[in-house]
mmCIF file of N, CA and C in Angstrom:
data_model
loop_
_atom_site.group_PDB
_atom_site.id
_atom_site.type_symbol
_atom_site.label_atom_id
_atom_site.label_comp_id
_atom_site.label_asym_id
_atom_site.label_seq_id
_atom_site.Cartn_x
_atom_site.Cartn_y
_atom_site.Cartn_z
ATOM 1 N N UNK A 1 13.887 6.262 36.801
ATOM 2 C CA UNK A 1 13.693 6.915 35.525
ATOM 3 C C UNK A 1 14.174 5.993 34.405
ATOM 4 N N UNK A 2 13.382 5.864 33.330
ATOM 5 C CA UNK A 2 13.825 5.024 32.224
ATOM 6 C C UNK A 2 14.967 5.685 31.456
ATOM 7 N N UNK A 3 15.847 4.868 30.936
ATOM 8 C CA UNK A 3 16.985 5.391 30.182
ATOM 9 C C UNK A 3 16.505 5.894 28.817
ATOM 10 N N UNK A 4 16.894 7.116 28.471
ATOM 11 C CA UNK A 4 16.462 7.706 27.205
ATOM 12 C C UNK A 4 17.628 7.776 26.234
ATOM 13 N N UNK A 5 17.332 7.560 24.978
ATOM 14 C CA UNK A 5 18.342 7.641 23.934
ATOM 15 C C UNK A 5 18.507 9.101 23.501
ATOM 16 N N UNK A 6 19.730 9.516 23.178
ATOM 17 C CA UNK A 6 19.911 10.893 22.703
ATOM 18 C C UNK A 6 19.352 11.094 21.295
ATOM 19 N N UNK A 7 19.027 10.017 20.597
ATOM 20 C CA UNK A 7 18.508 10.109 19.230
ATOM 21 C C UNK A 7 17.002 9.887 19.239
ATOM 22 N N UNK A 8 16.311 10.585 18.359
ATOM 23 C CA UNK A 8 14.871 10.395 18.242
ATOM 24 C C UNK A 8 14.599 9.088 17.505
ATOM 25 N N UNK A 9 13.556 8.400 17.926
ATOM 26 C CA UNK A 9 13.163 7.206 17.169
ATOM 27 C C UNK A 9 12.439 7.662 15.908
ATOM 28 N N UNK A 10 12.305 6.776 14.945
ATOM 29 C CA UNK A 10 11.705 7.163 13.671
ATOM 30 C C UNK A 10 10.246 7.563 13.827
ATOM 31 N N UNK A 11 9.583 7.078 14.859
ATOM 32 C CA UNK A 11 8.178 7.454 15.068
ATOM 33 C C UNK A 11 8.055 8.846 15.679
ATOM 34 N N UNK A 12 9.104 9.315 16.329
ATOM 35 C CA UNK A 12 9.051 10.625 16.979
ATOM 36 C C UNK A 12 9.656 11.742 16.130
ATOM 37 N N UNK A 13 10.371 11.386 15.072
ATOM 38 C CA UNK A 13 11.082 12.400 14.291
ATOM 39 C C UNK A 13 10.095 13.207 13.455
ATOM 40 N N UNK A 14 10.116 14.522 13.595
ATOM 41 C CA UNK A 14 9.219 15.343 12.774
ATOM 42 C C UNK A 14 9.746 15.453 11.342
ATOM 43 N N UNK A 15 8.840 15.481 10.384
ATOM 44 C CA UNK A 15 9.230 15.638 8.978
ATOM 45 C C UNK A 15 9.087 17.108 8.597
ATOM 46 N N UNK A 16 10.130 17.657 8.037
ATOM 47 C CA UNK A 16 10.066 19.037 7.584
ATOM 48 C C UNK A 16 9.303 19.080 6.264
ATOM 49 N N UNK A 17 8.400 20.039 6.140
ATOM 50 C CA UNK A 17 7.571 20.140 4.942
ATOM 51 C C UNK A 17 8.430 20.372 3.695
ATOM 52 N N UNK A 18 9.457 21.191 3.815
ATOM 53 C CA UNK A 18 10.332 21.464 2.673
ATOM 54 C C UNK A 18 11.079 20.226 2.218
ATOM 55 N N UNK A 19 11.475 19.388 3.179
ATOM 56 C CA UNK A 19 12.181 18.156 2.838
ATOM 57 C C UNK A 19 11.275 17.202 2.071
ATOM 58 N N UNK A 20 10.037 17.084 2.509
ATOM 59 C CA UNK A 20 9.076 16.203 1.834
ATOM 60 C C UNK A 20 8.793 16.714 0.425
ATOM 61 N N UNK A 21 8.592 18.018 0.277
ATOM 62 C CA UNK A 21 8.326 18.605 -1.035
ATOM 63 C C UNK A 21 9.545 18.441 -1.940
ATOM 64 N N UNK A 22 10.739 18.662 -1.390
ATOM 65 C CA UNK A 22 11.959 18.519 -2.173
ATOM 66 C C UNK A 22 12.161 17.107 -2.687
ATOM 67 N N UNK A 23 11.960 16.111 -1.823
ATOM 68 C CA UNK A 23 12.094 14.716 -2.259
ATOM 69 C C UNK A 23 11.021 14.354 -3.271
ATOM 70 N N UNK A 24 9.828 14.888 -3.103
ATOM 71 C CA UNK A 24 8.749 14.625 -4.059
ATOM 72 C C UNK A 24 9.078 15.165 -5.438
ATOM 73 N N UNK A 25 9.601 16.385 -5.488
ATOM 74 C CA UNK A 25 9.991 16.980 -6.771
ATOM 75 C C UNK A 25 11.148 16.208 -7.389
ATOM 76 N N UNK A 26 12.115 15.813 -6.574
ATOM 77 C CA UNK A 26 13.250 15.033 -7.074
ATOM 78 C C UNK A 26 12.782 13.713 -7.674
ATOM 79 N N UNK A 27 11.898 13.009 -6.981
ATOM 80 C CA UNK A 27 11.402 11.735 -7.489
ATOM 81 C C UNK A 27 10.573 11.925 -8.756
ATOM 82 N N UNK A 28 9.811 13.003 -8.824
ATOM 83 C CA UNK A 28 9.018 13.288 -10.022
ATOM 84 C C UNK A 28 9.932 13.510 -11.227
ATOM 85 N N UNK A 29 10.975 14.343 -11.059
ATOM 86 C CA UNK A 29 11.916 14.585 -12.158
ATOM 87 C C UNK A 29 12.654 13.302 -12.536
ATOM 88 N N UNK A 30 12.964 12.462 -11.556
ATOM 89 C CA UNK A 30 13.646 11.202 -11.847
ATOM 90 C C UNK A 30 12.771 10.286 -12.690
ATOM 91 N N UNK A 31 11.508 10.149 -12.298
ATOM 92 C CA UNK A 31 10.594 9.279 -13.046
ATOM 93 C C UNK A 31 10.358 9.819 -14.452
ATOM 94 N N UNK A 32 10.160 11.127 -14.572
ATOM 95 C CA UNK A 32 9.944 11.732 -15.890
ATOM 96 C C UNK A 32 11.198 11.582 -16.752
ATOM 97 N N UNK A 33 12.375 11.772 -16.172
ATOM 98 C CA UNK A 33 13.621 11.623 -16.925
ATOM 99 C C UNK A 33 13.838 10.200 -17.410
ATOM 100 N N UNK A 34 13.537 9.221 -16.564
ATOM 101 C CA UNK A 34 13.676 7.822 -16.981
ATOM 102 C C UNK A 34 12.679 7.497 -18.091
ATOM 103 N N UNK A 35 11.463 8.000 -17.981
ATOM 104 C CA UNK A 35 10.455 7.753 -19.018
ATOM 105 C C UNK A 35 10.886 8.361 -20.352
ATOM 106 N N UNK A 36 11.428 9.573 -20.320
ATOM 107 C CA UNK A 36 11.902 10.214 -21.555
ATOM 108 C C UNK A 36 13.084 9.447 -22.133
ATOM 109 N N UNK A 37 14.005 9.020 -21.285
ATOM 110 C CA UNK A 37 15.173 8.267 -21.756
ATOM 111 C C UNK A 37 14.754 6.943 -22.391
ATOM 112 N N UNK A 38 13.808 6.249 -21.784
ATOM 113 C CA UNK A 38 13.332 4.988 -22.361
ATOM 114 C C UNK A 38 12.623 5.226 -23.692
ATOM 115 N N UNK A 39 11.863 6.297 -23.772
ATOM 116 C CA UNK A 39 11.151 6.608 -25.024
ATOM 117 C C UNK A 39 12.138 6.954 -26.129
ATOM 118 N N UNK A 40 13.156 7.733 -25.797
ATOM 119 C CA UNK A 40 14.154 8.112 -26.807
ATOM 120 C C UNK A 40 15.019 6.920 -27.202
ATOM 121 N N UNK A 41 15.355 6.071 -26.261
ATOM 122 C CA UNK A 41 16.191 4.926 -26.597
ATOM 123 C C UNK A 41 15.424 3.925 -27.457
ATOM 124 N N UNK A 42 14.103 3.880 -27.320
ATOM 125 C CA UNK A 42 13.297 2.990 -28.153
ATOM 126 C C UNK A 42 13.221 3.507 -29.583
ATOM 127 N N UNK A 43 13.319 4.824 -29.783
ATOM 128 C CA UNK A 43 13.219 5.388 -31.129
ATOM 129 C C UNK A 43 14.582 5.539 -31.802
ATOM 130 N N UNK A 44 15.671 5.255 -31.093
ATOM 131 C CA UNK A 44 17.009 5.431 -31.666
ATOM 132 C C UNK A 44 17.264 4.539 -32.882
ATOM 133 N N UNK A 45 16.929 3.247 -32.879
ATOM 134 C CA UNK A 45 17.195 2.433 -34.091
ATOM 135 C C UNK A 45 16.454 2.960 -35.327
ATOM 136 N N UNK A 46 15.244 3.474 -35.130
ATOM 137 C CA UNK A 46 14.487 4.022 -36.266
ATOM 138 C C UNK A 46 15.186 5.270 -36.782
ATOM 139 N N UNK A 47 15.668 6.116 -35.881
ATOM 140 C CA UNK A 47 16.365 7.318 -36.303
ATOM 141 C C UNK A 47 17.657 6.973 -37.038
ATOM 142 N N UNK A 48 18.359 5.940 -36.590
ATOM 143 C CA UNK A 48 19.611 5.558 -37.249
ATOM 144 C C UNK A 48 19.347 5.026 -38.650
ATOM 145 N N UNK A 49 18.281 4.286 -38.838
ATOM 146 C CA UNK A 49 18.001 3.761 -40.173
ATOM 147 C C UNK A 49 17.546 4.856 -41.111
ATOM 148 N N UNK A 50 16.876 5.871 -40.597
ATOM 149 C CA UNK A 50 16.410 6.971 -41.446
ATOM 150 C C UNK A 50 17.562 7.875 -41.842
ATOM 151 N N UNK A 51 18.495 8.141 -40.900
ATOM 152 C CA UNK A 51 19.570 9.087 -41.181
ATOM 153 C C UNK A 51 20.794 8.466 -41.809
ATOM 154 N N UNK A 52 20.929 7.138 -41.760
ATOM 155 C CA UNK A 52 22.134 6.519 -42.336
ATOM 156 C C UNK A 52 22.009 6.453 -43.858
ATOM 157 N N UNK A 53 23.138 6.645 -44.576
ATOM 158 C CA UNK A 53 23.085 6.670 -46.061
ATOM 159 C C UNK A 53 22.843 5.300 -46.652
#
């Protein structure tokens, strides 16, 4: 009998649907948050010049 590992190999491991959906939503919010942060940080110098006396 061949020796078997107690751990599943990555090719045999089943993916839970909830885990995939959860990571997808997390990555989507991360990308959207970074895009918003970059957009706001690009407009900050303009806002400072408009609001400064």
